Amino acid sequence: MSVQLTSPQFKGNARRALADPQLQKALGNVGQNFVEKRRQVAAKLPEFDALCDAARDLKDHTLAHLDLYLEAYERRVTEQGGKVHWAVTSAEACHVVLDICKRVGAKNVTKGKSMISEEIGLNDFLAANGISPVETDLGEYIIQLRHEPPSHIIAPAVHLNKEQIEADFRRAHQSLPPGRNLEAPTALLAEARSVLREKFLAADVGITGANFLIAETGSSVIVTNEGNGDLTQTLPKVHIVLASIEKIVPTLEDVSTLLRLLARSATGQEMTAYTSFSTGPRRSGDPDGPGEYHVVILDNGRSAMLGGQFREMLRCIRCGACMNHCPVYHAVGGHAYGWVYPGPMGAVLTPALVGIDKAGHLPNASTFCGRCEEICPVRIPLPKLMRHWREREFERHLAPAAARWGLGIWAYFVRRPRLYRLVTRIAMRTLSLLGSRRGRLKWLPLARGWTRHRDFPAPEGHTFQSRWKRRARYMP
Amino acid sequence: MSARDTVLASVRRSLGVTGREAPRRSAADDRLSRHPRGIIPKRGKLPEKQRIKLFCNQVEDAHGTIEQLASPEQVPAAVAAYLRSKNLPMSVRRGSDPRLEAIPWQSEPTLEVLLGRSDGNELASVSHALGAVAESGTLVLASGPDNPTTLNFLPDHHIVVVDADDIAGDYETVWDAVRDRFAGKLPRMINWITGPSRSADIEQTHLLGAHGPRSVHVLVIGKP
């Protein structure tokens, strides 16, 4: 695993994030912009909910026939002069890319945004082998200058403020006049545009991700707003696509259904500025386009997910809506999750890809408020899947001692209903007496984690069961 | 065992299948050959007049600009006027698509019209769209010997000509047109373009002109 994994230190990460004023300021943008824009654009399309159901069904169909669609896709790519490379692990995928770069003697490599590239740690691997790829998505470019991982799957630099970006540009672009004015975001964008334009034109190899791979036509699809991915795949001699197995979609009609949901859910746009369908290398007579077209299809643990409780996670189209709507993400940001995929989708996917022993905190870092499931365009039951991880963690004795003890004690009582009722009755009465004056408790044994920051509401004296019984008596 | 066989075997193990089951194979083959349509939003099924109106509105919503012209003969004057309005030099680059070739460019003698792919040095280009989609204001451009992809992304200003007859309500109608035109295969590149290039990566501030064109101007030909 070449991407540094700090998920085991989630608690420390989160504490630091909460105390970071720059980060907290930047995170304020997430809750406001993404959420409100998505709400408006979904409300403008009466068929939105029906499209989500259709998208869920078509992804389920595709996953159930994944082997066949993968084979069909590979046939189409090959027929059109492209080459499909398969990779079981991250390391294999990195080597495929390196071999292609070496064979064509690549000096300059540009990249469009790709989460698979982050997952396999491609940039560090290529750098260690003498090739320095340049990220061309503005957000990815900024975090590459800072040697940081993305903090959001569609807005990688969402954790930064413009003053930080200005400082990075001054440090990185030393050949430009030091007195230049970079105060306005437009000035920063213009500078990135001119610096990266040179990189685009000089590139030998362009690497992009894929939002979808189409089995019917052998095409790879990318959606961008900047046009960076499109320049990355059009100008160099060689185009390499990185994609994981679940990116396959059967037909052009199916991809159209998903595209009606992707931008709306992600950025609140009806459609991104650019949606590009690449099919093979340059054809005879074509004035531009890459001479070689390669697709690296990565498994990295996904085929195993297909067989278990987490198959539904493979429906994910990486819109990022779940993190945009997550109160935990709003509070701690993406880096706290400690790997490539943050937020609710990361809390389900990361344990599957790196192990629950390392990522056990993530599915626990949820209030189960259910907003992520409510807005997911492919209807992934994220809270249920996080619950499955919690169960596995418990079964494998990975849960922290306090949680195991607590659950053990609770289990002792619930298996003895009379004793349970007695003890809870006593406890509720005691707590109610203790808190009777203010209706809330300032301090509670074993619950300091709660009471250190806020009071605990005092129970009013009766247990739920006794109240339920009383209610039943009045019912006919 | 190759990586390919390992991945496919693992997928099949997880699904509990061999890959040879006839009903599964025919389900997949059937979907690929029949490519059934999904849900088409109502706004994608409007009659012609409203459809073109919706397209115009959606282009403007996506920060593009749009003009309706009665005939291709009016294109050179419209291009020249657009360049003047943006204070640009009187020069454009275009591909040699027959529909662009048929335009009487000499009617605008001060307008320089260059041919072929872009090397990043021109400020404005003219392309002809294969079709367009009203539901989102999306232009559909196909690459080919006469339609360089670089013209869609490198110049600062992109002028796109589209015939009113080619404006469909939904994406699916355009896909069928593409299948007909290219005998079931896709050209190397299909670009859907919905307004100019933009980025919101700096503090979520919405800015136009990230890496691609700063402006997209659409000329709709016929039925004004």
XYZ file of C-alpha atoms in Angstrom:
700
model
C 0.000 0.000 0.000
C 1.871 3.024 -1.181
C -0.719 5.586 -0.079
C -0.074 6.355 3.540
C -2.859 4.951 5.634
C -3.791 6.874 8.782
C -7.284 5.420 9.264
C -6.137 3.600 12.449
C -5.479 7.064 13.938
C -8.938 8.360 13.032
C -9.658 9.643 16.534
C -6.505 11.739 16.686
C -7.061 12.930 13.112
C -10.596 14.012 13.959
C -9.530 15.840 17.109
C -6.893 17.774 15.173
C -9.368 18.560 12.388
C -11.912 19.970 14.858
C -9.249 22.279 16.292
C -8.039 23.532 12.879
C -9.642 26.931 12.181
C -8.522 27.038 8.490
C -10.119 23.666 7.851
C -13.297 24.535 9.715
C -13.662 27.699 7.629
C -13.179 25.773 4.382
C -15.618 23.040 5.396
C -18.323 25.676 5.808
C -18.448 25.819 1.980
C -19.346 22.133 1.640
C -22.548 22.148 3.647
C -23.845 25.288 1.971
C -23.007 25.000 -1.714
C -23.191 21.332 -2.610
C -26.268 20.545 -0.543
C -28.357 23.487 -1.648
C -27.437 23.170 -5.330
C -28.211 19.476 -5.390
C -31.562 20.060 -3.719
C -32.556 22.671 -6.296
C -31.472 20.720 -9.360
C -33.118 17.490 -8.163
C -36.347 19.374 -7.460
C -36.329 20.650 -11.058
C -36.461 17.110 -12.441
C -39.722 15.348 -11.518
C -38.295 12.002 -12.680
C -35.279 12.190 -10.336
C -36.461 9.518 -7.883
C -37.583 7.162 -10.621
C -34.171 7.593 -12.275
C -32.476 6.618 -8.995
C -34.504 3.403 -8.874
C -33.659 2.685 -12.501
C -29.970 3.372 -11.831
C -29.991 0.980 -8.867
C -31.590 -1.737 -10.985
C -29.246 -1.307 -13.923
C -26.190 -1.387 -11.663
C -27.522 -4.527 -9.964
C -28.077 -6.157 -13.344
C -24.579 -5.196 -14.457
C -22.924 -6.534 -11.298
C -24.833 -9.814 -11.616
C -23.444 -10.197 -15.158
C -20.126 -8.473 -14.561
C -17.880 -11.220 -15.976
C -19.797 -11.191 -19.255
C -19.854 -7.415 -19.616
C -16.135 -7.221 -18.831
C -15.419 -9.714 -21.600
C -17.677 -7.878 -24.046
C -16.003 -4.589 -23.185
C -12.529 -6.029 -23.698
C -13.549 -7.438 -27.114
C -14.799 -4.042 -28.279
C -11.676 -2.203 -27.113
C -9.424 -4.708 -28.834
C -11.425 -4.620 -32.085
C -10.826 -0.906 -32.250
C -7.108 -1.050 -31.757
C -6.992 -0.387 -28.011
C -5.393 -2.622 -25.411
C -6.913 -3.810 -22.129
C -4.540 -4.629 -19.255
C -5.822 -6.434 -16.175
C -4.459 -5.836 -12.685
C -5.296 -7.879 -9.597
C -3.488 -5.526 -7.208
C -2.410 -1.900 -6.953
C 1.216 -2.879 -7.542
C 0.335 -4.675 -10.776
C -1.573 -1.657 -12.046
C 1.334 0.680 -11.246
C 3.757 -1.588 -13.121
C 1.538 -1.698 -16.206
C 1.543 2.109 -16.353
C 5.281 2.352 -15.742
C 6.043 -0.207 -18.457
C 4.030 1.741 -21.022
C 5.703 5.026 -20.038
C 9.146 3.440 -20.269
C 8.475 1.750 -23.589
C 7.496 5.022 -25.265
C 10.311 6.911 -23.512
C 7.896 9.261 -21.756
C 9.455 12.382 -20.293
C 6.323 14.374 -19.624
C 3.183 12.786 -18.233
C -0.056 14.658 -17.566
C -2.978 13.347 -15.572
C -6.680 13.923 -15.367
C -8.370 13.366 -12.050
C -8.530 9.684 -11.094
C -9.431 8.203 -7.733
C -8.013 4.867 -8.867
C -4.673 6.594 -9.331
C -4.904 7.788 -5.712
C -5.919 4.314 -4.564
C -2.933 2.619 -6.192
C -0.517 5.416 -5.222
C 0.530 5.924 -8.834
C 2.194 9.352 -8.535
C 4.632 8.287 -5.819
C 5.374 5.056 -7.655
C 6.138 6.838 -10.928
C 8.214 9.482 -9.124
C 10.273 6.748 -7.469
C 10.940 5.455 -10.981
C 12.065 8.746 -12.435
C 8.789 9.961 -13.972
C 7.047 12.995 -12.499
C 3.426 13.160 -13.587
C 1.609 16.503 -13.430
C -1.963 16.656 -12.159
C -4.080 18.939 -14.352
C -7.389 19.166 -12.501
C -7.054 22.460 -10.623
C -7.872 20.914 -7.252
C -5.558 17.944 -7.833
C -2.794 20.283 -9.035
C -3.074 22.313 -5.834
C -2.871 19.289 -3.541
C -0.032 17.831 -5.602
C 1.937 21.036 -4.914
C 1.220 20.487 -1.209
C 2.006 16.739 -1.280
C -1.417 16.016 0.199
C -4.028 13.399 -0.648
C -7.455 14.637 -1.823
C -9.920 15.430 0.950
C -13.005 14.924 -1.214
C -13.577 12.619 -4.176
C -14.848 15.334 -6.526
C -13.433 18.491 -4.887
C -9.955 17.388 -3.824
C -8.867 20.781 -2.448
C -12.116 21.634 -0.680
C -10.230 21.777 2.637
C -8.175 24.793 1.535
C -8.718 28.548 1.541
C -7.515 30.842 -1.213
C -4.741 32.363 0.904
C -3.216 28.897 1.277
C -3.459 28.303 -2.481
C -1.848 31.686 -3.172
C 1.084 30.763 -0.929
C 1.478 27.419 -2.737
C 1.483 29.093 -6.166
C 4.109 31.629 -5.077
C 6.289 28.801 -3.797
C 5.827 26.599 -6.886
C 5.868 29.197 -9.683
C 9.093 30.971 -8.778
C 9.827 32.042 -12.361
C 6.825 34.412 -12.313
C 7.214 37.967 -10.973
C 7.019 37.900 -7.164
C 5.056 41.176 -7.049
C 2.092 39.810 -9.044
C -1.378 40.154 -7.603
C -2.956 36.800 -6.785
C -5.639 37.950 -4.415
C -8.654 37.130 -6.566
C -9.572 33.511 -7.311
C -9.676 34.487 -11.018
C -5.977 35.423 -10.864
C -5.132 32.043 -9.337
C -7.149 30.264 -12.009
C -5.502 32.249 -14.822
C -2.049 31.416 -13.481
C -2.854 27.690 -13.239
C -4.285 27.791 -16.762
C -1.138 29.238 -18.304
C 1.266 27.038 -16.301
C -0.676 23.877 -17.112
C -1.240 24.769 -20.782
C 2.508 24.292 -21.311
C 2.347 20.902 -19.607
C -0.583 19.768 -21.766
C 1.227 20.660 -24.973
C 4.479 18.989 -23.889
C 3.002 15.697 -22.639
C 4.014 12.330 -24.156
C 1.570 10.286 -22.102
C -1.801 11.307 -20.688
C -3.403 9.340 -17.857
C -7.084 9.690 -16.980
C -9.601 7.834 -14.881
C -12.999 6.758 -16.195
C -16.422 7.486 -14.813
C -17.799 4.674 -16.936
C -16.643 1.960 -19.351
C -19.260 1.024 -21.947
C -19.449 -2.667 -22.876
C -21.519 -2.060 -26.018
C -18.953 0.225 -27.666
C -15.661 -0.288 -25.790
C -15.613 3.388 -24.791
C -14.263 5.077 -21.677
C -16.187 8.077 -20.388
C -14.890 10.994 -18.375
C -16.874 13.923 -17.066
C -15.075 17.175 -16.275
C -15.919 20.827 -15.883
C -12.463 22.190 -16.569
C -11.692 20.348 -19.821
C -8.421 19.168 -18.300
C -9.136 15.464 -18.677
C -10.086 16.060 -22.298
C -6.801 17.817 -23.086
C -4.972 15.072 -21.173
C -6.465 12.362 -23.366
C -6.362 14.248 -26.676
C -2.913 15.820 -26.956
C -0.290 13.158 -25.989
C 0.875 10.241 -28.145
C -0.439 7.741 -25.595
C -3.621 7.717 -23.533
C -3.853 5.411 -20.504
C -7.231 4.935 -18.785
C -7.329 3.702 -15.179
C -10.578 2.108 -14.077
C -11.858 -0.483 -11.635
C -14.013 -3.438 -12.638
C -17.320 -1.999 -11.381
C -17.116 0.974 -13.751
C -18.631 -1.173 -16.524
C -22.032 -0.145 -17.832
C -23.740 -2.170 -20.595
C -24.997 0.367 -23.148
C -25.073 4.009 -24.250
C -28.658 4.203 -22.984
C -27.580 2.898 -19.573
C -24.772 5.417 -19.295
C -27.248 8.173 -20.212
C -29.447 7.181 -17.267
C -26.459 7.382 -14.909
C -25.259 10.669 -16.405
C -28.651 12.218 -15.646
C -27.890 11.521 -11.979
C -24.137 11.990 -11.673
C -23.671 15.753 -12.104
C -26.929 16.564 -10.357
C -25.870 14.563 -7.311
C -22.259 15.698 -7.387
C -22.165 19.430 -8.078
C -25.827 20.248 -8.527
C -25.377 20.790 -12.272
C -27.770 19.398 -14.876
C -24.730 18.186 -16.789
C -21.025 18.850 -16.445
C -19.414 21.099 -19.065
C -17.683 18.146 -20.733
C -18.657 14.500 -21.041
C -16.253 12.718 -23.362
C -16.550 9.244 -24.850
C -13.165 7.858 -26.018
C -13.110 4.808 -28.227
C -9.698 3.435 -29.159
C -6.694 5.274 -30.614
C -6.544 7.800 -33.455
C -8.194 6.513 -36.661
C -6.682 6.797 -40.106
C -7.107 10.350 -41.350
C -7.752 11.764 -37.864
C -5.899 15.055 -37.414
C -5.473 14.587 -33.655
C -5.882 12.124 -30.795
C -3.500 9.603 -29.198
C -1.720 6.975 -31.279
C -2.036 4.402 -28.483
C -5.028 3.728 -26.230
C -4.629 1.556 -23.125
C -7.109 0.647 -20.398
C -5.925 -0.715 -17.051
C -8.742 -2.584 -15.314
C -8.128 -2.902 -11.585
C -9.687 -5.398 -9.197
C -7.895 -4.714 -5.880
C -10.406 -6.614 -3.740
C -13.604 -5.645 -5.539
C -14.354 -9.051 -7.051
C -14.346 -10.464 -3.513
C -16.858 -7.776 -2.410
C -19.164 -8.997 -5.146
C -19.781 -12.204 -3.229
C -20.575 -10.874 0.224
C -22.616 -8.377 2.190
C -20.946 -5.414 0.536
C -21.903 -5.991 -3.093
C -24.255 -3.003 -3.061
C -21.270 -0.722 -2.457
C -20.100 -1.574 -5.977
C -23.077 0.370 -7.362
C -21.314 3.584 -6.295
C -20.774 6.109 -9.117
C -18.498 8.366 -7.016
C -20.680 11.474 -6.990
C -19.646 12.457 -3.473
C -23.202 13.375 -2.405
C -22.927 11.157 0.700
C -19.969 13.125 2.056
C -21.574 16.440 1.076
C -24.563 15.535 3.240
C -22.680 13.897 6.130
C -22.564 15.732 9.493
C -19.407 13.844 10.435
C -17.661 14.814 7.171
C -18.798 18.433 7.677
C -17.124 18.397 11.098
C -13.821 16.647 10.407
C -13.284 16.873 6.620
C -11.829 14.194 4.392
C -8.260 13.790 5.596
C -9.340 12.510 9.014
C -10.656 9.337 7.341
C -7.030 8.551 6.692
C -7.053 7.105 3.196
C -8.355 7.799 -0.299
C -12.132 7.611 0.117
C -13.729 9.737 2.866
C -17.264 10.157 4.151
C -19.929 7.456 4.293
C -18.859 5.750 1.040
C -15.307 5.663 2.371
C -16.484 4.267 5.689
C -17.880 1.283 3.789
C -15.317 0.935 0.990
C -12.079 1.531 2.914
C -12.482 -1.437 5.317
C -13.175 -3.645 2.283
C -10.021 -2.533 0.505
C -7.532 -2.142 3.374
C -9.060 -4.357 6.081
C -11.445 -3.787 8.980
C -8.548 -4.241 11.396
C -7.053 -0.996 10.082
C -10.187 0.950 9.201
C -12.516 -0.077 12.037
C -13.000 3.478 13.269
C -14.562 4.617 9.992
C -17.868 2.697 10.076
C -18.119 3.707 13.741
C -17.751 7.386 12.912
C -21.388 7.765 11.972
C -24.473 9.079 13.713
C -26.637 6.874 11.436
C -28.729 9.926 10.642
C -29.456 8.310 7.286
C -29.006 11.343 5.023
C -26.386 9.531 2.943
C -28.782 6.725 2.091
C -31.563 9.200 1.411
C -29.634 11.146 -1.245
C -27.575 8.315 -2.787
C -28.463 8.276 -6.514
C -27.940 4.504 -6.742
C -29.665 3.831 -3.411
C -26.768 2.270 -1.523
C -27.925 1.494 2.039
C -24.770 3.009 3.543
C -25.853 2.889 7.227
C -26.760 -0.794 6.882
C -23.383 -1.557 5.328
C -21.577 0.360 8.085
C -23.547 -1.721 10.585
C -22.305 -4.882 8.880
C -18.738 -3.675 9.406
C -19.424 -2.971 13.077
C -20.731 -6.534 13.461
C -17.664 -7.959 11.752
C -15.405 -5.870 13.916
C -17.151 -7.211 17.009
C -17.078 -10.813 15.784
C -13.374 -10.570 15.087
C -12.729 -9.130 18.546
C -11.425 -5.896 17.030
C -13.788 -3.536 18.858
C -12.168 -1.558 21.687
C -12.248 -3.143 25.156
C -14.671 -0.579 26.601
C -17.205 -1.230 23.837
C -16.853 -5.005 24.216
C -17.293 -4.783 27.989
C -20.266 -2.485 27.662
C -21.969 -4.759 25.162
C -21.107 -7.794 27.306
C -22.750 -6.294 30.377
C -25.774 -5.193 28.389
C -26.085 -8.700 26.876
C -25.994 -10.215 30.380
C -29.017 -8.161 31.413
C -31.128 -8.452 28.266
C -30.935 -12.194 28.474
C -32.496 -11.935 31.959
C -35.623 -9.819 31.288
C -36.828 -9.597 34.877
C -33.465 -8.480 36.151
C -33.176 -6.080 33.187
C -36.513 -4.474 34.022
C -35.618 -4.165 37.669
C -32.216 -2.611 37.068
C -33.432 -0.171 34.425
C -36.348 0.842 36.669
C -33.943 1.638 39.499
C -31.513 3.396 37.186
C -34.173 5.588 35.555
C -35.604 6.605 38.937
C -32.177 7.433 40.318
C -31.223 9.500 37.279
C -34.556 11.296 37.332
C -34.082 12.179 41.025
C -30.518 13.352 40.411
C -31.572 15.576 37.545
C -34.971 16.629 38.853
C -33.981 20.205 39.595
C -32.676 21.189 36.129
C -34.026 18.359 34.028
C -30.476 17.647 32.897
C -27.336 16.064 34.268
C -23.966 17.777 34.352
C -22.073 14.594 35.033
C -22.722 10.912 34.537
C -20.501 7.920 35.310
C -19.073 6.232 32.192
C -20.403 9.028 29.980
C -17.810 11.733 30.392
C -17.236 11.736 26.649
C -20.730 13.185 26.390
C -20.974 15.337 29.521
C -17.627 17.044 29.050
C -19.135 19.027 26.173
C -22.836 19.197 27.014
C -25.403 18.224 29.639
C -27.194 14.921 29.470
C -31.008 15.199 29.425
C -32.365 13.534 32.595
C -34.919 10.720 32.183
C -38.357 11.574 33.589
C -38.494 8.480 35.830
C -40.170 5.642 33.929
C -38.687 3.077 31.594
C -39.886 2.749 28.019
C -41.331 -0.680 28.803
C -43.397 0.499 31.729
C -44.770 3.383 29.725
C -45.571 1.066 26.848
C -47.476 -1.240 29.198
C -49.479 1.645 30.605
C -50.317 2.793 27.089
C -51.437 -0.721 26.128
C -53.921 -0.710 28.997
C -55.793 2.226 27.498
C -55.903 0.649 24.069
C -59.058 -1.291 23.131
C -2.763 -17.805 -14.420
C -2.869 -14.358 -16.061
C -4.213 -11.338 -14.183
C -7.159 -11.398 -16.574
C -8.054 -14.989 -15.701
C -7.550 -14.340 -11.990
C -9.923 -11.373 -11.992
C -12.605 -13.100 -14.064
C -12.343 -16.285 -11.997
C -12.686 -14.289 -8.803
C -15.724 -12.429 -10.158
C -17.319 -15.751 -11.134
C -16.516 -17.363 -7.803
C -18.187 -14.476 -5.993
C -21.242 -14.629 -8.247
C -21.359 -18.426 -8.017
C -21.360 -18.848 -11.806
C -19.189 -20.420 -14.493
C -19.780 -17.847 -17.201
C -21.241 -20.497 -19.492
C -24.844 -20.356 -18.236
C -27.079 -19.785 -21.270
C -29.730 -17.613 -19.552
C -27.106 -15.218 -18.177
C -25.338 -15.011 -21.519
C -28.522 -14.274 -23.381
C -29.575 -11.661 -20.797
C -26.308 -9.784 -21.324
C -26.229 -10.244 -25.122
C -29.814 -9.135 -25.325
C -29.196 -5.933 -23.416
C -26.163 -5.124 -25.559
C -27.937 -5.705 -28.862
C -31.315 -4.216 -27.981
C -29.926 -1.431 -25.760
C -33.325 -0.647 -24.218
C -34.053 2.938 -23.231
C -34.433 3.876 -19.602
C -36.592 6.649 -18.203
C -36.700 9.692 -20.480
C -37.654 12.854 -18.573
C -40.794 14.608 -19.835
C -38.773 17.679 -20.714
C -36.847 15.515 -23.175
C -40.023 14.766 -25.137
C -41.305 18.223 -26.056
C -42.665 19.139 -29.533
C -40.241 20.881 -31.881
C -40.862 24.547 -31.110
C -40.705 24.113 -27.334
C -37.765 21.760 -27.707
C -35.659 24.384 -29.454
C -36.733 26.986 -26.922
C -35.717 24.677 -24.060
C -32.372 24.021 -25.727
C -31.697 27.763 -25.990
C -32.620 28.319 -22.344
C -30.479 25.420 -21.151
C -27.431 26.630 -23.115
C -27.778 30.015 -21.438
C -28.262 28.397 -18.025
C -24.938 26.636 -18.589
C -23.312 30.059 -19.256
C -23.209 29.618 -23.028
C -24.623 32.150 -25.502
C -26.900 31.336 -28.437
C -28.207 32.865 -31.656
C -30.732 31.565 -34.167
C -30.008 32.062 -37.875
C -32.329 31.408 -40.811
C -29.676 29.863 -43.088
C -25.997 28.803 -43.228
C -25.322 31.860 -45.430
C -25.654 34.016 -42.321
C -22.935 32.191 -40.396
C -19.889 34.255 -41.558
C -21.514 37.557 -40.581
C -22.610 36.124 -37.225
C -19.087 34.815 -36.545
C -17.567 38.177 -37.456
C -20.042 40.026 -35.241
C -19.288 37.683 -32.338
C -15.529 38.190 -32.681
C -16.036 41.964 -32.781
C -18.237 41.841 -29.682
C -15.450 40.061 -27.807
C -12.744 42.378 -29.177
C -11.034 39.448 -30.868
C -8.909 39.443 -34.040
C -10.871 38.540 -37.206
C -9.597 34.976 -37.389
C -11.049 31.525 -36.737
C -9.898 27.977 -37.267
C -12.232 25.204 -38.401
C -12.253 21.626 -39.626
C -13.173 20.783 -43.218
C -16.522 19.199 -42.326
C -18.699 19.385 -45.494
C -21.352 21.386 -43.648
C -18.721 24.000 -42.785
C -17.222 23.828 -46.292
C -20.620 24.711 -47.740
C -20.732 27.993 -45.830
C -19.858 31.032 -48.014
C -16.997 32.297 -45.828
C -15.817 34.713 -48.559
C -18.948 36.784 -47.870
C -17.043 38.191 -44.911
C -13.789 39.297 -46.605
C -12.082 40.573 -43.442
C -12.545 37.222 -41.686
C -9.506 34.928 -41.876
C -10.571 31.255 -41.882
C -7.822 28.708 -41.153
C -8.220 24.963 -41.561
C -7.169 21.960 -39.510
C -6.265 21.016 -35.951
C -5.367 23.505 -33.256
C -1.877 23.840 -31.849
C -3.097 26.103 -29.076
C -2.264 29.380 -30.828
C -5.659 30.528 -32.057
C -8.205 32.431 -30.037
C -11.375 31.205 -31.737
C -12.603 28.086 -33.515
C -15.750 27.033 -35.353
C -17.118 23.464 -35.178
C -20.244 21.825 -36.520
C -22.158 19.728 -33.993
C -23.545 16.382 -35.030
C -26.520 17.003 -32.812
C -27.703 18.565 -29.596
C -29.823 17.681 -26.586
C -32.506 20.054 -25.378
C -32.985 18.592 -21.900
C -29.588 19.871 -20.742
C -28.458 22.290 -23.490
C -25.742 19.859 -24.557
C -23.927 19.936 -27.914
C -22.758 16.601 -29.354
C -19.557 16.708 -31.437
C -17.882 13.774 -33.153
C -14.214 13.543 -34.090
C -13.089 12.512 -37.551
C -10.736 13.510 -40.379
C -12.688 16.741 -40.868
C -13.462 17.445 -37.213
C -10.378 17.857 -35.014
C -11.021 17.384 -31.302
C -8.373 19.986 -30.432
C -10.658 22.728 -31.837
C -13.131 21.950 -29.037
C -10.677 22.508 -26.198
C -7.620 24.630 -27.012
C -9.024 27.940 -28.371
C -10.332 30.513 -25.898
C -13.627 30.900 -27.722
C -15.597 28.072 -29.285
C -18.330 28.783 -31.824
C -20.520 25.773 -32.577
C -22.942 25.536 -35.490
C -25.882 23.144 -35.168
C -28.873 22.533 -37.424
C -32.223 23.049 -35.710
C -33.328 19.706 -37.182
C -30.541 17.956 -35.280
C -31.637 19.226 -31.868
C -33.146 16.242 -30.113
C -35.056 16.226 -26.870
C -32.969 13.559 -25.145
C -29.565 11.852 -25.297
C -31.048 8.562 -26.497
C -32.317 10.066 -29.751
C -28.827 11.378 -30.507
C -27.299 7.951 -29.757
C -29.585 6.390 -32.333
C -28.498 9.026 -34.849
C -24.849 8.251 -34.055
C -25.444 4.511 -34.482
C -27.039 5.124 -37.879
C -24.347 7.447 -39.068
C -21.329 5.413 -37.936
C -22.723 1.900 -38.547
C -23.046 0.877 -34.907
C -19.581 1.994 -33.836
C -18.555 5.207 -32.177
C -16.074 7.642 -33.717
C -12.841 7.909 -31.733
C -14.198 10.796 -29.715
C -17.674 11.987 -28.914
C -17.698 15.227 -26.927
C -20.785 16.396 -25.101
C -20.303 20.082 -24.445
C -22.573 21.971 -22.068
C -21.381 25.561 -21.758
C -17.801 26.787 -21.364
C -15.003 25.335 -19.233
C -15.250 26.112 -15.513
C -13.868 25.287 -12.108
C -15.053 25.599 -8.530
C -11.912 24.195 -6.950
C -10.964 27.442 -5.192
C -13.282 27.876 -2.207
C -16.186 26.600 -4.319
C -16.166 29.883 -6.242
C -17.629 29.272 -9.671
C -15.160 30.557 -12.346
C -15.351 30.249 -16.139
C -12.416 29.398 -18.429
C -10.430 26.783 -16.492
C -8.480 24.824 -19.136
C -10.871 24.823 -22.072
C -12.778 27.625 -23.819
C -13.789 30.640 -21.760
C -16.895 31.069 -23.878
C -19.126 28.854 -26.012
C -21.338 30.500 -28.618
C -23.990 28.407 -30.375
C -25.425 29.202 -33.817
C -28.690 27.361 -34.499
C -29.480 27.158 -38.211
C -33.071 27.175 -39.497
C -36.533 27.697 -37.981
C -35.826 30.887 -36.055
